[in-house]
PDB file of C-alpha atoms in Angstrom:
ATOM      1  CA  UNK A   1      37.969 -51.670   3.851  1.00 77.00           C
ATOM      2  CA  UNK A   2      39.392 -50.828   0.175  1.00 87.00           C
ATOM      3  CA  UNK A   3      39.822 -52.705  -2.456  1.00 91.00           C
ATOM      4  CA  UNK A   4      42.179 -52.153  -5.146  1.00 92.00           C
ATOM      5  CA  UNK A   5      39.234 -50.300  -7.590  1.00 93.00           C
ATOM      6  CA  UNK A   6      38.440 -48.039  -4.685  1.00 93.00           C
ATOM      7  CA  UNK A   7      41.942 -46.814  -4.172  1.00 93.00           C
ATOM      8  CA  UNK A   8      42.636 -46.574  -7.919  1.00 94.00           C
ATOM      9  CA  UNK A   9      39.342 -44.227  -7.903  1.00 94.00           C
ATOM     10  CA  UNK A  10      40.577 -42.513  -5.049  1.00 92.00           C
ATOM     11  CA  UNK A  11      44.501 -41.669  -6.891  1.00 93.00           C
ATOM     12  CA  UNK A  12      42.533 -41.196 -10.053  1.00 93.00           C
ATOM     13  CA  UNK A  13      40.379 -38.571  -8.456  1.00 93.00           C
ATOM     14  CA  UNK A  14      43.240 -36.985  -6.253  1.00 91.00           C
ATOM     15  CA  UNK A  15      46.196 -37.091  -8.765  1.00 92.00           C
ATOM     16  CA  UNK A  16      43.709 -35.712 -11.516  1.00 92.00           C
ATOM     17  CA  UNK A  17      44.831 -38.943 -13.665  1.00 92.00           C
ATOM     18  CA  UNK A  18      42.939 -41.581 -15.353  1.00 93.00           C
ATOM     19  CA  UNK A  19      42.065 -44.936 -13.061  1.00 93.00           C
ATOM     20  CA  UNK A  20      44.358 -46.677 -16.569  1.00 93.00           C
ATOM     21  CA  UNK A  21      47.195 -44.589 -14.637  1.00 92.00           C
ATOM     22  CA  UNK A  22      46.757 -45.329 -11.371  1.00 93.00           C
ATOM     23  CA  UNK A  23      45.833 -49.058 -11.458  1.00 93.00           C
ATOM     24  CA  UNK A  24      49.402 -50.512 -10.748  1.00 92.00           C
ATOM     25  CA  UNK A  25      50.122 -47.944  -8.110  1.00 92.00           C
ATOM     26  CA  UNK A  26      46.551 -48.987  -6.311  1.00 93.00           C
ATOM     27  CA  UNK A  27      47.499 -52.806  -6.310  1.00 92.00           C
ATOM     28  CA  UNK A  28      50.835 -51.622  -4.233  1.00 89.00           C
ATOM     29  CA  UNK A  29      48.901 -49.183  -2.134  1.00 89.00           C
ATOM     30  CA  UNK A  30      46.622 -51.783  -1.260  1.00 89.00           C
ATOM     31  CA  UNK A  31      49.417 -54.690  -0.492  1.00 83.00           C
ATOM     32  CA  UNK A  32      50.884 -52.323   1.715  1.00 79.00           C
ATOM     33  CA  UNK A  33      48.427 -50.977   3.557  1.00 80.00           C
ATOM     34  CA  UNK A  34      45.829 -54.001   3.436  1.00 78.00           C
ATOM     35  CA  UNK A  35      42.726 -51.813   2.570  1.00 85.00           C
ATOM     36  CA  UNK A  36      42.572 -50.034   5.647  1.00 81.00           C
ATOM     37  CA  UNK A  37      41.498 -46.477   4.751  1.00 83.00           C
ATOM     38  CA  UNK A  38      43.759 -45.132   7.279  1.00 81.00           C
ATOM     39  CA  UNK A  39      46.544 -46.669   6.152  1.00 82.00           C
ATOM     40  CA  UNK A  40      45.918 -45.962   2.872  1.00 86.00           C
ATOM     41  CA  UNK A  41      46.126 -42.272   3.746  1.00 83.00           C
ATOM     42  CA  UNK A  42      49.472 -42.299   5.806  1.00 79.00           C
ATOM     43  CA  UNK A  43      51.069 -44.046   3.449  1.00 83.00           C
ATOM     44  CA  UNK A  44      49.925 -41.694   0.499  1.00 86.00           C
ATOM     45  CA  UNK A  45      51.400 -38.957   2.775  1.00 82.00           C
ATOM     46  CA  UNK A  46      54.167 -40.785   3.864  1.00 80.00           C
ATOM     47  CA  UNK A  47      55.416 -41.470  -0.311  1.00 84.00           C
ATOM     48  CA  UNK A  48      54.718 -37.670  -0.860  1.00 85.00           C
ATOM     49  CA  UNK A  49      57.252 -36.478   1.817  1.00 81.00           C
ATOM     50  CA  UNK A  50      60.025 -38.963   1.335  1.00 82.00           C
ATOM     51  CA  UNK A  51      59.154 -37.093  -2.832  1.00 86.00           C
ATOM     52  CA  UNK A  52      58.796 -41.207  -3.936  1.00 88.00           C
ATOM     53  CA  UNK A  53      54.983 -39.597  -5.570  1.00 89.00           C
ATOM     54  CA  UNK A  54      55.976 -36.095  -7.403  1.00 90.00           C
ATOM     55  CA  UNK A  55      54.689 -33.529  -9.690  1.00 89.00           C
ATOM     56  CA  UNK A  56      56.685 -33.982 -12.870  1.00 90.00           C
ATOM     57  CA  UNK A  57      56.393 -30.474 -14.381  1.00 90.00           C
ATOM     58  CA  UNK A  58      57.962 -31.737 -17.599  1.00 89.00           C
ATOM     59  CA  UNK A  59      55.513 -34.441 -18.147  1.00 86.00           C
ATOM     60  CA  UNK A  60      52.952 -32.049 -16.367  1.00 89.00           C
ATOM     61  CA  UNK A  61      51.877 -35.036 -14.073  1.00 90.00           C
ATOM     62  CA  UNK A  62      51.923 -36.728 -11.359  1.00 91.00           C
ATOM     63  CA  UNK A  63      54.823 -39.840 -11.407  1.00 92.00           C
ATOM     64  CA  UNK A  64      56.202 -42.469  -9.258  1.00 91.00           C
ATOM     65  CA  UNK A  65      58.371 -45.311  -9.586  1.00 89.00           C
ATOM     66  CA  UNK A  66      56.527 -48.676  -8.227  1.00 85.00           C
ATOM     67  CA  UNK A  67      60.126 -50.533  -8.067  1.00 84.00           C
ATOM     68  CA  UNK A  68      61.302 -47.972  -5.333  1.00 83.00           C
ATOM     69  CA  UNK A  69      57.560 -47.852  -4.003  1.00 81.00           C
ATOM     70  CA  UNK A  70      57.310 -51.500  -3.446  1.00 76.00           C
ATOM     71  CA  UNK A  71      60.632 -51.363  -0.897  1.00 73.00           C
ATOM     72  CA  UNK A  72      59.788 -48.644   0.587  1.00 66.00           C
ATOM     73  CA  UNK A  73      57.401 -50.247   3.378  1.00 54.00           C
ATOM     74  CA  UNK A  74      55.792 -53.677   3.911  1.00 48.00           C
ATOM     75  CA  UNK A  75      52.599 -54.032   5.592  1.00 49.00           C
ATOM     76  CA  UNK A  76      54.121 -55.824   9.042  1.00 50.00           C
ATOM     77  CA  UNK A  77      56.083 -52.380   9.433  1.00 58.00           C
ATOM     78  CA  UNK A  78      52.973 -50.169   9.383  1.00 65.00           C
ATOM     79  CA  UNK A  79      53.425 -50.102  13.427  1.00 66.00           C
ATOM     80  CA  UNK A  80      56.628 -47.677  12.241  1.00 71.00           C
ATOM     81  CA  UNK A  81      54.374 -45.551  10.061  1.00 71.00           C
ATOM     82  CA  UNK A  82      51.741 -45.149  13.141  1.00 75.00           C
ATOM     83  CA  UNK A  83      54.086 -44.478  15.602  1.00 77.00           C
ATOM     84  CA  UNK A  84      55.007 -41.407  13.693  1.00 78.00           C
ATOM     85  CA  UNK A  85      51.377 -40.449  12.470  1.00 80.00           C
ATOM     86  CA  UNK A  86      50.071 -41.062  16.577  1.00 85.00           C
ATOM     87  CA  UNK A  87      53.061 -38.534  18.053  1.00 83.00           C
ATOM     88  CA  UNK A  88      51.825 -35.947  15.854  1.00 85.00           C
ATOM     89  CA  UNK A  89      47.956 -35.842  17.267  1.00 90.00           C
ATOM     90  CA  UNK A  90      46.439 -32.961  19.169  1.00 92.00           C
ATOM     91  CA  UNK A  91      47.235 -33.760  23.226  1.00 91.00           C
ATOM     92  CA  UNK A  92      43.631 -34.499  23.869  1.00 91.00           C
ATOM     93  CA  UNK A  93      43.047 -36.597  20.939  1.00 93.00           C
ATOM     94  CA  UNK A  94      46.137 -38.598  21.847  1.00 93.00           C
ATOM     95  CA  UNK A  95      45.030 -38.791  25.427  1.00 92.00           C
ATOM     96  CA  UNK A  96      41.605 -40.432  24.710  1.00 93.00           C
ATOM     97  CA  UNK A  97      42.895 -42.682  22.784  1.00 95.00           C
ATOM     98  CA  UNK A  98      45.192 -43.870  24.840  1.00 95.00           C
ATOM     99  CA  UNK A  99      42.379 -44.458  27.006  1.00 94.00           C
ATOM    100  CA  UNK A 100      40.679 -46.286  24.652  1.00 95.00           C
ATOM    101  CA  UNK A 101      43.521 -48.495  23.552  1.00 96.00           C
ATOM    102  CA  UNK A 102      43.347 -49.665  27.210  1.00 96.00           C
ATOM    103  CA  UNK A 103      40.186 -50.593  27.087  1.00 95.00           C
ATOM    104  CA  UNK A 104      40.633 -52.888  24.198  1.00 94.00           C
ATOM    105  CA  UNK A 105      39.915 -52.904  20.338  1.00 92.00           C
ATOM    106  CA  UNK A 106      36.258 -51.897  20.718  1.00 94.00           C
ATOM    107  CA  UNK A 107      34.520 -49.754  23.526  1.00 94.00           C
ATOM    108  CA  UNK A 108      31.023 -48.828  24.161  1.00 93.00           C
ATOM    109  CA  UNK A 109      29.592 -45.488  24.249  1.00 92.00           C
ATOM    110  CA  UNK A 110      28.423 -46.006  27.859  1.00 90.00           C
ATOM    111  CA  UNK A 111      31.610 -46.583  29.172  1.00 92.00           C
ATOM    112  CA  UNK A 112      33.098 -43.819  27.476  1.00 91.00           C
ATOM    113  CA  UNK A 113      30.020 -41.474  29.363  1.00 89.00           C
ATOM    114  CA  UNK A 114      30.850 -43.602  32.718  1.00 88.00           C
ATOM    115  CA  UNK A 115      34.218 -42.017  32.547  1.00 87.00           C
ATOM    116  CA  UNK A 116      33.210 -38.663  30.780  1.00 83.00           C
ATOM    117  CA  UNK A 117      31.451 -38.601  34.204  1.00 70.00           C
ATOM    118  CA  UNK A 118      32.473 -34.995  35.936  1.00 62.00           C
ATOM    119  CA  UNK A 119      35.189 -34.782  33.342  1.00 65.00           C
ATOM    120  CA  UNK A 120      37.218 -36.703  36.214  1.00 66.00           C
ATOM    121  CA  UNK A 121      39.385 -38.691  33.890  1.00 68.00           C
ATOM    122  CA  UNK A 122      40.441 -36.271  31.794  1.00 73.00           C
ATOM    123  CA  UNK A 123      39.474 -32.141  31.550  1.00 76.00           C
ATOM    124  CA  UNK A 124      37.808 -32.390  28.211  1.00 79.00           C
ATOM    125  CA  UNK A 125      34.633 -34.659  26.325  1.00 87.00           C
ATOM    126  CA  UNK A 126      35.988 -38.066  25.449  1.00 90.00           C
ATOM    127  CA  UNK A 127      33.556 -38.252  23.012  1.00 91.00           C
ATOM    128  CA  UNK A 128      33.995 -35.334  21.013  1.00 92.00           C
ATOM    129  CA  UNK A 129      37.458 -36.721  20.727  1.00 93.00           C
ATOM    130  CA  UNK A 130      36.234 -40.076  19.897  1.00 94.00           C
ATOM    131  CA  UNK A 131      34.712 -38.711  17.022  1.00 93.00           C
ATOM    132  CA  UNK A 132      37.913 -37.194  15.919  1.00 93.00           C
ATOM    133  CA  UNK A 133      38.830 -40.314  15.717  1.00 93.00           C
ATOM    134  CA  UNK A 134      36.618 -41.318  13.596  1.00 91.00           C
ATOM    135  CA  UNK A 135      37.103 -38.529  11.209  1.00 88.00           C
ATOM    136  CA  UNK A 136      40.519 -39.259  10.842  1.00 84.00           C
ATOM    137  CA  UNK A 137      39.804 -42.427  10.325  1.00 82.00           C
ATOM    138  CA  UNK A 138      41.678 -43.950  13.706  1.00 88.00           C
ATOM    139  CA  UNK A 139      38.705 -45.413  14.571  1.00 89.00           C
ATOM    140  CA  UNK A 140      35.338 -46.142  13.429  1.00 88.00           C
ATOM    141  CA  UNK A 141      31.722 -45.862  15.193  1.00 90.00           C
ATOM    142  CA  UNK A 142      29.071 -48.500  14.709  1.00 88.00           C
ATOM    143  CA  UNK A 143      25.237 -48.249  16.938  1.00 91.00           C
ATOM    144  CA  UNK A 144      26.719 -47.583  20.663  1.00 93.00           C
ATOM    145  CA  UNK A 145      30.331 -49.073  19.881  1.00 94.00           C
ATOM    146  CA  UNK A 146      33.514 -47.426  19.158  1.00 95.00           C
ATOM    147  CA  UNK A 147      36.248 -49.270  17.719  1.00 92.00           C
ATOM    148  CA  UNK A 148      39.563 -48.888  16.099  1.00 90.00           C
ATOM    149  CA  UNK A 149      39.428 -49.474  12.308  1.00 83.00           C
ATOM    150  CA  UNK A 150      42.587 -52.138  12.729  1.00 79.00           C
ATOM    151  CA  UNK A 151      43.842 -54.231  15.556  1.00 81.00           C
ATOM    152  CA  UNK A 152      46.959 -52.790  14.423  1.00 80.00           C
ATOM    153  CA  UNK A 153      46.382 -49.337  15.921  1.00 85.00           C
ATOM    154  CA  UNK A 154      45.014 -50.682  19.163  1.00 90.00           C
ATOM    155  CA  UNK A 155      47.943 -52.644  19.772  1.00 87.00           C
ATOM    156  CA  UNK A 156      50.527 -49.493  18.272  1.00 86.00           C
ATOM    157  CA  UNK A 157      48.878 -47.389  20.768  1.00 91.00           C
ATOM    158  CA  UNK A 158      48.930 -49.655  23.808  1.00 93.00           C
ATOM    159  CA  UNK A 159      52.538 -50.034  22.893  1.00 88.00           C
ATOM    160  CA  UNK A 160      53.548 -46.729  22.731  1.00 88.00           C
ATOM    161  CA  UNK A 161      52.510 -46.133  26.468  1.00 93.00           C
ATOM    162  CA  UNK A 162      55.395 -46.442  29.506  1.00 93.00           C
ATOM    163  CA  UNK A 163      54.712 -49.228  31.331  1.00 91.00           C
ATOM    164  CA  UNK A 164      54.086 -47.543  34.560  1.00 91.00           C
ATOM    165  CA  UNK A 165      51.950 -44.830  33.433  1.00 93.00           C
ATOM    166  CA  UNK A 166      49.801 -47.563  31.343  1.00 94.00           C
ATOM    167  CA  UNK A 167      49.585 -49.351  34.387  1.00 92.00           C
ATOM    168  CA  UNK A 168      47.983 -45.731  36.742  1.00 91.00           C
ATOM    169  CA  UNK A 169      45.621 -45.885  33.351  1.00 93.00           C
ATOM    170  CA  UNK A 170      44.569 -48.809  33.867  1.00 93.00           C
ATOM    171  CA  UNK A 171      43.929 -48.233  37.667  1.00 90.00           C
ATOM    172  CA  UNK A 172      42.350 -44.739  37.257  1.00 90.00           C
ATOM    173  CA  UNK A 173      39.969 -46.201  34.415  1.00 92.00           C
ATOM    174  CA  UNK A 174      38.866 -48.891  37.107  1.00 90.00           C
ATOM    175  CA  UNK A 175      38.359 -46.594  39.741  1.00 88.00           C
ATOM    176  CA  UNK A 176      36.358 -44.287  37.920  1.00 88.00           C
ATOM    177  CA  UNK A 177      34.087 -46.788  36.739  1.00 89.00           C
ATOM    178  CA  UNK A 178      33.717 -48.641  40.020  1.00 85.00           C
ATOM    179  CA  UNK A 179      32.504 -45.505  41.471  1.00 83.00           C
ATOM    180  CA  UNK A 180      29.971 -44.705  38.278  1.00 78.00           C
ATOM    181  CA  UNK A 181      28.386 -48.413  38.325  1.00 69.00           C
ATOM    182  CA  UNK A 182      26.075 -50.471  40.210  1.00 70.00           C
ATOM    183  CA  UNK A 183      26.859 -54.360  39.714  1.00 66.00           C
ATOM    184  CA  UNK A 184      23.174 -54.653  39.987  1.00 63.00           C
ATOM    185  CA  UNK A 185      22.289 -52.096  37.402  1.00 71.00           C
ATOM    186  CA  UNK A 186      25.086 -52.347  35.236  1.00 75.00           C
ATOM    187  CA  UNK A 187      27.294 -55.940  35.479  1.00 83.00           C
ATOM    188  CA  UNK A 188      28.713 -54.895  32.144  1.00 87.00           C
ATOM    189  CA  UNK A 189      30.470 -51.519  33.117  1.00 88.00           C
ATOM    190  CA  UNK A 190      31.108 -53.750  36.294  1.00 86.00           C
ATOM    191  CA  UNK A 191      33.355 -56.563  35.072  1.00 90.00           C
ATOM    192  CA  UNK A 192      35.122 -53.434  32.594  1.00 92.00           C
ATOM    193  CA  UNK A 193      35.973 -52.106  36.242  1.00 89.00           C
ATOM    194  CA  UNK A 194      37.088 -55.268  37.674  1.00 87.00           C
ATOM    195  CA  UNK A 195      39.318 -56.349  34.253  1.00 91.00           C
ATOM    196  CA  UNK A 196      40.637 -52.838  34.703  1.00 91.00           C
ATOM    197  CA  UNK A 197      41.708 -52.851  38.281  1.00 88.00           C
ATOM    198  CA  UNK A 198      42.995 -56.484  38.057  1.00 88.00           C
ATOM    199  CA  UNK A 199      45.351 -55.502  35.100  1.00 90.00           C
ATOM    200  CA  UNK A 200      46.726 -52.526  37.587  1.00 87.00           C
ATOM    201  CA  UNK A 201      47.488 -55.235  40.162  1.00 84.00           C
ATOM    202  CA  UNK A 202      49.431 -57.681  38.294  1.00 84.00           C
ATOM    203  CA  UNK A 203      52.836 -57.179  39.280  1.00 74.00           C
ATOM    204  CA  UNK A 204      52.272 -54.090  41.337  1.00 74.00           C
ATOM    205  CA  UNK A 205      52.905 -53.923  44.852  1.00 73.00           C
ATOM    206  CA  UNK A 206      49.605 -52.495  46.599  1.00 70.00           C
ATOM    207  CA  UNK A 207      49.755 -50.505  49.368  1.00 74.00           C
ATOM    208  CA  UNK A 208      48.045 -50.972  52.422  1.00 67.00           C
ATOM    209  CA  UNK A 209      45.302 -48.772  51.305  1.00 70.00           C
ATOM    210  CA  UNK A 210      44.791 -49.835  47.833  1.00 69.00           C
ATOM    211  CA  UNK A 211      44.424 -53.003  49.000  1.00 68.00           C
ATOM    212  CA  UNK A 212      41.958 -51.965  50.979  1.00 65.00           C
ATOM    213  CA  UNK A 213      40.069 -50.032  48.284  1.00 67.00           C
ATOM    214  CA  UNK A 214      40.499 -53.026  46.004  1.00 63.00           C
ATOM    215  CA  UNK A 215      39.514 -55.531  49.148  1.00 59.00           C
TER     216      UNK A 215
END
């Protein structure tokens, strides 16, 4: 994450001013948005469209007013920001991640192939998507895991989702990795498939053949 010296570099650099400058306005920034890089960004753009962050071409800078900044968001209603940021994503971006959100806040990369599988899940690479994600910052890649760069978006995501097409997710997610694991080659996948297919269940009334698929 940011600190407050690392997003006063980052206005300095970006509003062409010195870090003197931009020092107060990086301390908000950084209450607001907690350090989290992508936050940091939607909020920048969020301050820019609502004109609170302007080009002054009088004083031939860039000026603000950290009084009308500071009330303009605190960091418990970042879920508002996201919801905005997350409706304007490319369909297949939005998609995977959606996926992903119902997996929890961190997958592995071999789950992500287990359901890449025959492109069965979804008619495009998860993982090329994934790594969207990363690039704008959504989520973050670390060895073989995938996670999102704040519980915050997890949960936003998993959220946004109707309940009863969260709930097919869930079920096609379990049934796709049922049929790409082996409980003796791969438990792990496994128990993802089991956790997956048990979360369909809850409160669902099965029919007589997905009980006996789920027997």
């Amino acid at each position: 994450e940011l600190d407050q010296n690392d997003i006063s570099k980052l206005l300095s650099s970006a509003l062409c001013l010195p870090m003197r400058y931009t020092h107060e306005l990086a301390g908000l920034v950084h209450n607001k948005t907690r350090g989290n890089p992508f936050f940091v960004i939607q909020f920048l753009r969020s301050i820019i469209q609502n004109k609170m962050l302007s080009y002054s071409v009088q004083l031939c800078r860039w000026e603000w007013d950290c009084d009308v900044l500071d009330m303009q968001m605190i960091s418990d209603e970042v879920a508002e920001l996201l919801t905005t940021t997350f409706s304007q994503l490319p369909s297949a971006l939005t998609k995977t991640l959606n996926i992903a959100s119902c997996l929890g806040y961190q997958v592995e990369e071999s789950t992500i192939m287990a359901l890449n599988s025959m492109n069965e899940v979804l008619p495009f690479n998860m993982q090329e998507e994934l790594q969207q994600a990363v690039t704008e910052g959504i989520m973050e890649k670390a060895g073989p895991i995938y996670q999102f760069t704040h519980g915050i978006i997890q949960q936003t995501i998993y959220k946004l989702l109707p309940t009863d097409y969260c709930k097919q997710l869930h079920k096609i997610i379990g049934m796709q990795l049922l049929r790409q694991s082996d409980p003796a080659d791969n438990a792990s996948i496994h128990l993802i498939a089991v956790d997956q297919i048990n979360i369909y269940c809850k409160g669902t009334h099965l029919s007589d053949e997905e009980r006996s698929q789920f027997a």
